[in-house]
Amino acid sequence: MPIITGEFTVVMQPEAMSAVAADSGIGRMSLNKHYHGALAAEGKGEMLAYMDRALGSGVYVAVERVTGQVEGRSGSFLLHHTGIMTRNAPSLAVAVVPDSGTDELAGLRGGLHIRIEGGKHYYDFDYML
């Protein structure tokens, strides 16, 4: 699978929870991302998260629609995020949702690895069309 890399920016905003979920300690955030480089796209999504700060353990899940271009091919696709923190040791998987690619990205599959270096966010996207 080809691997493309680049930088992205992300803005997360707290969102209101339902009355039932509000007492759970689970937080909800909106995601607004801008990918630069061979993945030139905008990502919009929702994240649910829980963190026990005293233990350093928690979880987050998110669904993100990415719209733009992958190496010049236009369309959109969905990413599914699953992050687990176990006693401050992170584990993250971000995968393309099967059959979510549209237009020139129909049939897209793969995964995205997120790196944070020097306060900046980077992606390594291995994909196949």
mmCIF file of N, CA and C in Angstrom:
data_model
loop_
_atom_site.group_PDB
_atom_site.id
_atom_site.type_symbol
_atom_site.label_atom_id
_atom_site.label_comp_id
_atom_site.label_asym_id
_atom_site.label_seq_id
_atom_site.Cartn_x
_atom_site.Cartn_y
_atom_site.Cartn_z
ATOM 1 N N MET A 1 0.839 -1.183 0.000
ATOM 2 C CA MET A 1 0.000 0.000 0.000
ATOM 3 C C MET A 1 0.881 1.243 0.000
ATOM 4 N N PRO A 2 0.511 2.244 -0.807
ATOM 5 C CA PRO A 2 1.257 3.507 -0.746
ATOM 6 C C PRO A 2 1.060 4.178 0.612
ATOM 7 N N ILE A 3 2.062 4.892 1.048
ATOM 8 C CA ILE A 3 1.958 5.670 2.292
ATOM 9 C C ILE A 3 2.245 7.113 1.948
ATOM 10 N N ILE A 4 1.307 7.998 2.305
ATOM 11 C CA ILE A 4 1.507 9.427 2.126
ATOM 12 C C ILE A 4 1.561 10.080 3.501
ATOM 13 N N THR A 5 2.303 11.153 3.602
ATOM 14 C CA THR A 5 2.456 11.834 4.889
ATOM 15 C C THR A 5 2.210 13.320 4.715
ATOM 16 N N GLY A 6 1.883 13.966 5.800
ATOM 17 C CA GLY A 6 1.676 15.408 5.785
ATOM 18 C C GLY A 6 1.286 15.900 7.159
ATOM 19 N N GLU A 7 0.929 17.157 7.196
ATOM 20 C CA GLU A 7 0.555 17.815 8.449
ATOM 21 C C GLU A 7 -0.944 18.082 8.449
ATOM 22 N N PHE A 8 -1.522 18.163 9.641
ATOM 23 C CA PHE A 8 -2.908 18.580 9.742
ATOM 24 C C PHE A 8 -3.104 19.415 10.996
ATOM 25 N N THR A 9 -4.155 20.232 10.945
ATOM 26 C CA THR A 9 -4.556 21.004 12.111
ATOM 27 C C THR A 9 -5.906 20.476 12.574
ATOM 28 N N VAL A 10 -6.156 20.605 13.856
ATOM 29 C CA VAL A 10 -7.432 20.143 14.402
ATOM 30 C C VAL A 10 -7.929 21.137 15.444
ATOM 31 N N VAL A 11 -9.232 21.396 15.371
ATOM 32 C CA VAL A 11 -9.911 22.200 16.380
ATOM 33 C C VAL A 11 -11.013 21.328 16.959
ATOM 34 N N MET A 12 -11.006 21.179 18.286
ATOM 35 C CA MET A 12 -12.037 20.392 18.968
ATOM 36 C C MET A 12 -12.841 21.334 19.852
ATOM 37 N N GLN A 13 -14.166 21.186 19.779
ATOM 38 C CA GLN A 13 -15.060 22.016 20.577
ATOM 39 C C GLN A 13 -15.977 21.122 21.400
ATOM 40 N N PRO A 14 -16.165 21.416 22.686
ATOM 41 C CA PRO A 14 -17.115 20.635 23.488
ATOM 42 C C PRO A 14 -18.530 20.783 22.933
ATOM 43 N N GLU A 15 -19.262 19.693 22.956
ATOM 44 C CA GLU A 15 -20.654 19.673 22.503
ATOM 45 C C GLU A 15 -21.528 19.214 23.661
ATOM 46 N N ALA A 16 -22.784 19.604 23.633
ATOM 47 C CA ALA A 16 -23.734 19.219 24.685
ATOM 48 C C ALA A 16 -24.031 17.728 24.615
ATOM 49 N N MET A 17 -24.188 17.127 25.779
ATOM 50 C CA MET A 17 -24.565 15.713 25.887
ATOM 51 C C MET A 17 -26.051 15.637 26.201
ATOM 52 N N SER A 18 -26.646 14.497 25.912
ATOM 53 C CA SER A 18 -28.039 14.287 26.298
ATOM 54 C C SER A 18 -28.131 14.276 27.823
ATOM 55 N N ALA A 19 -29.318 14.495 28.346
ATOM 56 C CA ALA A 19 -29.516 14.515 29.802
ATOM 57 C C ALA A 19 -29.123 13.171 30.413
ATOM 58 N N VAL A 20 -29.407 12.094 29.732
ATOM 59 C CA VAL A 20 -29.069 10.755 30.234
ATOM 60 C C VAL A 20 -27.556 10.578 30.285
ATOM 61 N N ALA A 21 -26.854 10.993 29.232
ATOM 62 C CA ALA A 21 -25.407 10.794 29.151
ATOM 63 C C ALA A 21 -24.627 11.781 30.010
ATOM 64 N N ALA A 22 -25.215 12.915 30.350
ATOM 65 C CA ALA A 22 -24.499 13.969 31.073
ATOM 66 C C ALA A 22 -23.935 13.497 32.406
ATOM 67 N N ASP A 23 -24.578 12.566 33.068
ATOM 68 C CA ASP A 23 -24.110 12.069 34.364
ATOM 69 C C ASP A 23 -23.067 10.957 34.248
ATOM 70 N N SER A 24 -22.719 10.559 33.055
ATOM 71 C CA SER A 24 -21.832 9.412 32.855
ATOM 72 C C SER A 24 -20.351 9.751 32.969
ATOM 73 N N GLY A 25 -20.002 11.031 32.869
ATOM 74 C CA GLY A 25 -18.594 11.405 32.851
ATOM 75 C C GLY A 25 -17.997 11.345 31.458
ATOM 76 N N ILE A 26 -18.804 10.961 30.481
ATOM 77 C CA ILE A 26 -18.355 10.890 29.093
ATOM 78 C C ILE A 26 -18.482 12.272 28.477
ATOM 79 N N GLY A 27 -17.469 12.685 27.729
ATOM 80 C CA GLY A 27 -17.495 13.970 27.048
ATOM 81 C C GLY A 27 -17.732 13.797 25.560
ATOM 82 N N ARG A 28 -18.277 14.831 24.943
ATOM 83 C CA ARG A 28 -18.550 14.817 23.498
ATOM 84 C C ARG A 28 -17.911 16.051 22.879
ATOM 85 N N MET A 29 -17.187 15.865 21.767
ATOM 86 C CA MET A 29 -16.488 16.962 21.103
ATOM 87 C C MET A 29 -16.767 16.910 19.604
ATOM 88 N N SER A 30 -16.813 18.088 18.988
ATOM 89 C CA SER A 30 -16.830 18.147 17.522
ATOM 90 C C SER A 30 -15.382 18.261 17.050
ATOM 91 N N LEU A 31 -15.116 17.709 15.873
ATOM 92 C CA LEU A 31 -13.780 17.739 15.272
ATOM 93 C C LEU A 31 -13.837 18.532 13.976
ATOM 94 N N ASN A 32 -12.885 19.413 13.784
ATOM 95 C CA ASN A 32 -12.753 20.156 12.533
ATOM 96 C C ASN A 32 -11.277 20.107 12.163
ATOM 97 N N LYS A 33 -10.948 19.358 11.099
ATOM 98 C CA LYS A 33 -9.548 19.155 10.716
ATOM 99 C C LYS A 33 -9.288 19.678 9.314
ATOM 100 N N HIS A 34 -8.040 20.076 9.090
ATOM 101 C CA HIS A 34 -7.571 20.467 7.764
ATOM 102 C C HIS A 34 -6.279 19.700 7.499
ATOM 103 N N TYR A 35 -6.326 18.812 6.497
ATOM 104 C CA TYR A 35 -5.180 17.995 6.109
ATOM 105 C C TYR A 35 -4.430 18.689 4.970
ATOM 106 N N HIS A 36 -3.106 18.673 5.031
ATOM 107 C CA HIS A 36 -2.265 19.314 4.029
ATOM 108 C C HIS A 36 -1.302 18.277 3.457
ATOM 109 N N GLY A 37 -0.920 18.461 2.209
ATOM 110 C CA GLY A 37 0.005 17.547 1.561
ATOM 111 C C GLY A 37 -0.727 16.673 0.553
ATOM 112 N N ALA A 38 -0.284 15.434 0.399
ATOM 113 C CA ALA A 38 -0.897 14.513 -0.562
ATOM 114 C C ALA A 38 -2.345 14.197 -0.199
ATOM 115 N N LEU A 39 -2.690 14.323 1.080
ATOM 116 C CA LEU A 39 -4.081 14.292 1.528
ATOM 117 C C LEU A 39 -4.462 15.752 1.757
ATOM 118 N N ALA A 40 -5.159 16.330 0.778
ATOM 119 C CA ALA A 40 -5.578 17.732 0.847
ATOM 120 C C ALA A 40 -7.080 17.716 1.071
ATOM 121 N N ALA A 41 -7.490 17.835 2.331
ATOM 122 C CA ALA A 41 -8.896 17.589 2.640
ATOM 123 C C ALA A 41 -9.304 18.279 3.933
ATOM 124 N N GLU A 42 -10.611 18.264 4.152
ATOM 125 C CA GLU A 42 -11.195 18.759 5.391
ATOM 126 C C GLU A 42 -11.894 17.590 6.073
ATOM 127 N N GLY A 43 -11.721 17.462 7.377
ATOM 128 C CA GLY A 43 -12.378 16.415 8.157
ATOM 129 C C GLY A 43 -13.340 17.018 9.161
ATOM 130 N N LYS A 44 -14.534 16.483 9.215
ATOM 131 C CA LYS A 44 -15.544 16.921 10.191
ATOM 132 C C LYS A 44 -16.055 15.687 10.903
ATOM 133 N N GLY A 45 -16.164 15.753 12.234
ATOM 134 C CA GLY A 45 -16.624 14.570 12.937
ATOM 135 C C GLY A 45 -17.045 14.829 14.364
ATOM 136 N N GLU A 46 -17.335 13.721 15.040
ATOM 137 C CA GLU A 46 -17.776 13.715 16.439
ATOM 138 C C GLU A 46 -16.943 12.710 17.218
ATOM 139 N N MET A 47 -16.642 13.058 18.462
ATOM 140 C CA MET A 47 -15.842 12.198 19.322
ATOM 141 C C MET A 47 -16.540 12.050 20.672
ATOM 142 N N LEU A 48 -16.532 10.849 21.207
ATOM 143 C CA LEU A 48 -16.953 10.576 22.581
ATOM 144 C C LEU A 48 -15.723 10.109 23.341
ATOM 145 N N ALA A 49 -15.554 10.589 24.562
ATOM 146 C CA ALA A 49 -14.349 10.237 25.311
ATOM 147 C C ALA A 49 -14.630 10.174 26.807
ATOM 148 N N TYR A 50 -13.819 9.362 27.476
ATOM 149 C CA TYR A 50 -13.828 9.275 28.935
ATOM 150 C C TYR A 50 -12.384 9.122 29.396
ATOM 151 N N MET A 51 -12.018 9.837 30.464
ATOM 152 C CA MET A 51 -10.657 9.734 30.996
ATOM 153 C C MET A 51 -10.694 9.754 32.510
ATOM 154 N N ASP A 52 -10.042 8.781 33.131
ATOM 155 C CA ASP A 52 -9.822 8.779 34.574
ATOM 156 C C ASP A 52 -8.426 9.360 34.780
ATOM 157 N N ARG A 53 -8.357 10.641 35.060
ATOM 158 C CA ARG A 53 -7.067 11.332 35.145
ATOM 159 C C ARG A 53 -6.188 10.790 36.278
ATOM 160 N N ALA A 54 -6.795 10.354 37.372
ATOM 161 C CA ALA A 54 -6.013 9.827 38.491
ATOM 162 C C ALA A 54 -5.281 8.551 38.092
ATOM 163 N N LEU A 55 -5.913 7.703 37.293
ATOM 164 C CA LEU A 55 -5.293 6.442 36.875
ATOM 165 C C LEU A 55 -4.561 6.561 35.543
ATOM 166 N N GLY A 56 -4.881 7.587 34.758
ATOM 167 C CA GLY A 56 -4.263 7.732 33.446
ATOM 168 C C GLY A 56 -4.822 6.750 32.438
ATOM 169 N N SER A 57 -6.069 6.331 32.629
ATOM 170 C CA SER A 57 -6.696 5.378 31.715
ATOM 171 C C SER A 57 -7.987 5.973 31.158
ATOM 172 N N GLY A 58 -8.272 5.647 29.891
ATOM 173 C CA GLY A 58 -9.481 6.168 29.275
ATOM 174 C C GLY A 58 -9.679 5.608 27.882
ATOM 175 N N VAL A 59 -10.639 6.201 27.187
ATOM 176 C CA VAL A 59 -11.009 5.722 25.857
ATOM 177 C C VAL A 59 -11.588 6.876 25.053
ATOM 178 N N TYR A 60 -11.414 6.794 23.722
ATOM 179 C CA TYR A 60 -12.190 7.678 22.857
ATOM 180 C C TYR A 60 -12.529 6.936 21.577
ATOM 181 N N VAL A 61 -13.675 7.281 21.025
ATOM 182 C CA VAL A 61 -14.100 6.797 19.713
ATOM 183 C C VAL A 61 -14.567 8.020 18.923
ATOM 184 N N ALA A 62 -14.357 7.986 17.627
ATOM 185 C CA ALA A 62 -14.789 9.102 16.789
ATOM 186 C C ALA A 62 -15.098 8.591 15.399
ATOM 187 N N VAL A 63 -15.979 9.314 14.719
ATOM 188 C CA VAL A 63 -16.265 9.097 13.309
ATOM 189 C C VAL A 63 -16.059 10.442 12.630
ATOM 190 N N GLU A 64 -15.316 10.407 11.512
ATOM 191 C CA GLU A 64 -14.930 11.633 10.813
ATOM 192 C C GLU A 64 -15.150 11.463 9.313
ATOM 193 N N ARG A 65 -15.849 12.406 8.689
ATOM 194 C CA ARG A 65 -15.969 12.421 7.224
ATOM 195 C C ARG A 65 -14.873 13.316 6.674
ATOM 196 N N VAL A 66 -14.045 12.751 5.788
ATOM 197 C CA VAL A 66 -12.944 13.460 5.159
ATOM 198 C C VAL A 66 -13.347 13.739 3.710
ATOM 199 N N THR A 67 -13.304 15.015 3.314
ATOM 200 C CA THR A 67 -13.707 15.415 1.968
ATOM 201 C C THR A 67 -12.582 16.212 1.329
ATOM 202 N N GLY A 68 -12.152 15.780 0.141
ATOM 203 C CA GLY A 68 -11.077 16.482 -0.556
ATOM 204 C C GLY A 68 -10.411 15.581 -1.557
ATOM 205 N N GLN A 69 -9.072 15.567 -1.534
ATOM 206 C CA GLN A 69 -8.304 14.792 -2.505
ATOM 207 C C GLN A 69 -7.241 13.941 -1.828
ATOM 208 N N VAL A 70 -7.069 12.737 -2.354
ATOM 209 C CA VAL A 70 -5.970 11.852 -1.989
ATOM 210 C C VAL A 70 -5.121 11.709 -3.244
ATOM 211 N N GLU A 71 -3.946 12.294 -3.212
ATOM 212 C CA GLU A 71 -3.040 12.301 -4.366
ATOM 213 C C GLU A 71 -3.776 12.671 -5.655
ATOM 214 N N GLY A 72 -4.570 13.742 -5.592
ATOM 215 C CA GLY A 72 -5.251 14.264 -6.758
ATOM 216 C C GLY A 72 -6.588 13.625 -7.093
ATOM 217 N N ARG A 73 -6.971 12.567 -6.392
ATOM 218 C CA ARG A 73 -8.275 11.919 -6.619
ATOM 219 C C ARG A 73 -9.286 12.509 -5.650
ATOM 220 N N SER A 74 -10.409 12.980 -6.175
ATOM 221 C CA SER A 74 -11.411 13.687 -5.373
ATOM 222 C C SER A 74 -12.511 12.766 -4.876
ATOM 223 N N GLY A 75 -13.027 13.105 -3.698
ATOM 224 C CA GLY A 75 -14.152 12.385 -3.119
ATOM 225 C C GLY A 75 -14.170 12.561 -1.622
ATOM 226 N N SER A 76 -14.852 11.650 -0.964
ATOM 227 C CA SER A 76 -14.898 11.662 0.499
ATOM 228 C C SER A 76 -14.853 10.234 1.011
ATOM 229 N N PHE A 77 -14.576 10.099 2.301
ATOM 230 C CA PHE A 77 -14.568 8.796 2.965
ATOM 231 C C PHE A 77 -14.695 9.023 4.459
ATOM 232 N N LEU A 78 -15.019 7.970 5.169
ATOM 233 C CA LEU A 78 -15.154 8.034 6.626
ATOM 234 C C LEU A 78 -13.952 7.382 7.301
ATOM 235 N N LEU A 79 -13.538 7.975 8.410
ATOM 236 C CA LEU A 79 -12.522 7.376 9.282
ATOM 237 C C LEU A 79 -13.172 7.023 10.607
ATOM 238 N N HIS A 80 -12.786 5.869 11.150
ATOM 239 C CA HIS A 80 -13.236 5.430 12.471
ATOM 240 C C HIS A 80 -12.024 5.431 13.391
ATOM 241 N N HIS A 81 -12.099 6.166 14.505
ATOM 242 C CA HIS A 81 -11.001 6.272 15.467
ATOM 243 C C HIS A 81 -11.339 5.452 16.713
ATOM 244 N N THR A 82 -10.359 4.721 17.229
ATOM 245 C CA THR A 82 -10.484 4.047 18.520
ATOM 246 C C THR A 82 -9.181 4.271 19.280
ATOM 247 N N GLY A 83 -9.267 4.993 20.376
ATOM 248 C CA GLY A 83 -8.092 5.261 21.187
ATOM 249 C C GLY A 83 -8.284 4.733 22.600
ATOM 250 N N ILE A 84 -7.263 4.046 23.100
ATOM 251 C CA ILE A 84 -7.286 3.498 24.459
ATOM 252 C C ILE A 84 -6.043 4.010 25.181
ATOM 253 N N MET A 85 -6.218 4.467 26.400
ATOM 254 C CA MET A 85 -5.099 4.869 27.241
ATOM 255 C C MET A 85 -5.123 3.961 28.463
ATOM 256 N N THR A 86 -4.051 3.213 28.657
ATOM 257 C CA THR A 86 -3.932 2.318 29.807
ATOM 258 C C THR A 86 -2.769 2.791 30.666
ATOM 259 N N ARG A 87 -3.094 3.380 31.820
ATOM 260 C CA ARG A 87 -2.069 3.876 32.747
ATOM 261 C C ARG A 87 -1.029 4.733 32.021
ATOM 262 N N ASN A 88 -1.523 5.714 31.231
ATOM 263 C CA ASN A 88 -0.721 6.680 30.471
ATOM 264 C C ASN A 88 -0.009 6.104 29.251
ATOM 265 N N ALA A 89 -0.289 4.855 28.886
ATOM 266 C CA ALA A 89 0.275 4.260 27.672
ATOM 267 C C ALA A 89 -0.792 4.285 26.577
ATOM 268 N N PRO A 90 -0.586 5.113 25.530
ATOM 269 C CA PRO A 90 -1.621 5.255 24.504
ATOM 270 C C PRO A 90 -1.570 4.164 23.440
ATOM 271 N N SER A 91 -2.732 3.882 22.881
ATOM 272 C CA SER A 91 -2.887 2.993 21.735
ATOM 273 C C SER A 91 -3.973 3.605 20.857
ATOM 274 N N LEU A 92 -3.719 3.756 19.569
ATOM 275 C CA LEU A 92 -4.671 4.417 18.683
ATOM 276 C C LEU A 92 -4.751 3.680 17.361
ATOM 277 N N ALA A 93 -5.967 3.438 16.892
ATOM 278 C CA ALA A 93 -6.207 2.872 15.560
ATOM 279 C C ALA A 93 -7.198 3.779 14.843
ATOM 280 N N VAL A 94 -6.836 4.195 13.624
ATOM 281 C CA VAL A 94 -7.723 5.005 12.786
ATOM 282 C C VAL A 94 -7.803 4.307 11.441
ATOM 283 N N ALA A 95 -8.998 3.879 11.059
ATOM 284 C CA ALA A 95 -9.166 3.090 9.842
ATOM 285 C C ALA A 95 -10.245 3.683 8.943
ATOM 286 N N VAL A 96 -10.071 3.494 7.640
ATOM 287 C CA VAL A 96 -11.097 3.871 6.681
ATOM 288 C C VAL A 96 -12.277 2.919 6.865
ATOM 289 N N VAL A 97 -13.483 3.470 6.967
ATOM 290 C CA VAL A 97 -14.691 2.653 7.089
ATOM 291 C C VAL A 97 -14.930 1.964 5.747
ATOM 292 N N PRO A 98 -15.093 0.634 5.733
ATOM 293 C CA PRO A 98 -15.297 -0.082 4.474
ATOM 294 C C PRO A 98 -16.457 0.488 3.663
ATOM 295 N N ASP A 99 -16.248 0.587 2.351
ATOM 296 C CA ASP A 99 -17.267 1.024 1.388
ATOM 297 C C ASP A 99 -17.744 2.453 1.605
ATOM 298 N N SER A 100 -16.960 3.288 2.313
ATOM 299 C CA SER A 100 -17.381 4.671 2.565
ATOM 300 C C SER A 100 -16.838 5.646 1.520
ATOM 301 N N GLY A 101 -15.911 5.221 0.665
ATOM 302 C CA GLY A 101 -15.335 6.116 -0.331
ATOM 303 C C GLY A 101 -16.337 6.489 -1.409
ATOM 304 N N THR A 102 -16.293 7.763 -1.838
ATOM 305 C CA THR A 102 -17.188 8.238 -2.893
ATOM 306 C C THR A 102 -16.376 8.749 -4.078
ATOM 307 N N ASP A 103 -17.039 8.879 -5.218
ATOM 308 C CA ASP A 103 -16.458 9.452 -6.430
ATOM 309 C C ASP A 103 -15.145 8.748 -6.778
ATOM 310 N N GLU A 104 -14.055 9.484 -6.970
ATOM 311 C CA GLU A 104 -12.783 8.873 -7.355
ATOM 312 C C GLU A 104 -12.121 8.113 -6.200
ATOM 313 N N LEU A 105 -12.706 8.184 -5.006
ATOM 314 C CA LEU A 105 -12.171 7.454 -3.844
ATOM 315 C C LEU A 105 -13.017 6.218 -3.512
ATOM 316 N N ALA A 106 -13.939 5.855 -4.407
ATOM 317 C CA ALA A 106 -14.736 4.643 -4.202
ATOM 318 C C ALA A 106 -13.798 3.443 -4.105
ATOM 319 N N GLY A 107 -14.033 2.585 -3.135
ATOM 320 C CA GLY A 107 -13.191 1.410 -2.916
ATOM 321 C C GLY A 107 -11.979 1.660 -2.037
ATOM 322 N N LEU A 108 -11.813 2.892 -1.567
ATOM 323 C CA LEU A 108 -10.670 3.232 -0.713
ATOM 324 C C LEU A 108 -10.676 2.379 0.547
ATOM 325 N N ARG A 109 -9.491 1.920 0.934
ATOM 326 C CA ARG A 109 -9.338 1.247 2.225
ATOM 327 C C ARG A 109 -7.947 1.567 2.758
ATOM 328 N N GLY A 110 -7.776 1.405 4.065
ATOM 329 C CA GLY A 110 -6.478 1.681 4.656
ATOM 330 C C GLY A 110 -6.587 2.204 6.070
ATOM 331 N N GLY A 111 -5.486 2.772 6.548
ATOM 332 C CA GLY A 111 -5.431 3.283 7.906
ATOM 333 C C GLY A 111 -4.590 4.535 7.985
ATOM 334 N N LEU A 112 -4.847 5.324 9.007
ATOM 335 C CA LEU A 112 -4.154 6.585 9.201
ATOM 336 C C LEU A 112 -3.478 6.558 10.565
ATOM 337 N N HIS A 113 -2.199 6.861 10.587
ATOM 338 C CA HIS A 113 -1.437 6.925 11.836
ATOM 339 C C HIS A 113 -1.203 8.396 12.158
ATOM 340 N N ILE A 114 -1.478 8.794 13.389
ATOM 341 C CA ILE A 114 -1.318 10.178 13.824
ATOM 342 C C ILE A 114 -0.057 10.305 14.666
ATOM 343 N N ARG A 115 0.754 11.310 14.345
ATOM 344 C CA ARG A 115 1.953 11.629 15.114
ATOM 345 C C ARG A 115 1.852 13.065 15.599
ATOM 346 N N ILE A 116 2.289 13.313 16.828
ATOM 347 C CA ILE A 116 2.390 14.679 17.342
ATOM 348 C C ILE A 116 3.845 14.913 17.686
ATOM 349 N N GLU A 117 4.451 15.866 16.971
ATOM 350 C CA GLU A 117 5.870 16.161 17.150
ATOM 351 C C GLU A 117 6.047 17.670 17.237
ATOM 352 N N GLY A 118 6.700 18.128 18.273
ATOM 353 C CA GLY A 118 6.940 19.556 18.427
ATOM 354 C C GLY A 118 5.660 20.372 18.469
ATOM 355 N N GLY A 119 4.596 19.782 19.021
ATOM 356 C CA GLY A 119 3.322 20.475 19.126
ATOM 357 C C GLY A 119 2.506 20.492 17.845
ATOM 358 N N LYS A 120 2.993 19.867 16.764
ATOM 359 C CA LYS A 120 2.272 19.817 15.491
ATOM 360 C C LYS A 120 1.750 18.401 15.252
ATOM 361 N N HIS A 121 0.615 18.322 14.521
ATOM 362 C CA HIS A 121 0.009 17.035 14.178
ATOM 363 C C HIS A 121 0.416 16.622 12.764
ATOM 364 N N TYR A 122 0.793 15.339 12.620
ATOM 365 C CA TYR A 122 1.163 14.779 11.325
ATOM 366 C C TYR A 122 0.388 13.483 11.110
ATOM 367 N N TYR A 123 0.188 13.142 9.833
ATOM 368 C CA TYR A 123 -0.457 11.877 9.488
ATOM 369 C C TYR A 123 0.463 11.057 8.593
ATOM 370 N N ASP A 124 0.361 9.764 8.701
ATOM 371 C CA ASP A 124 0.929 8.782 7.779
ATOM 372 C C ASP A 124 -0.270 7.943 7.344
ATOM 373 N N PHE A 125 -0.658 8.046 6.085
ATOM 374 C CA PHE A 125 -1.871 7.414 5.580
ATOM 375 C C PHE A 125 -1.476 6.326 4.596
ATOM 376 N N ASP A 126 -1.679 5.060 4.994
ATOM 377 C CA ASP A 126 -1.447 3.950 4.067
ATOM 378 C C ASP A 126 -2.807 3.527 3.525
ATOM 379 N N TYR A 127 -2.896 3.523 2.212
ATOM 380 C CA TYR A 127 -4.200 3.289 1.594
ATOM 381 C C TYR A 127 -4.069 2.475 0.317
ATOM 382 N N MET A 128 -5.206 1.984 -0.131
ATOM 383 C CA MET A 128 -5.275 1.270 -1.397
ATOM 384 C C MET A 128 -6.600 1.614 -2.062
ATOM 385 N N LEU A 129 -6.556 1.803 -3.369
ATOM 386 C CA LEU A 129 -7.766 2.042 -4.154
ATOM 387 C C LEU A 129 -7.993 0.878 -5.110
#
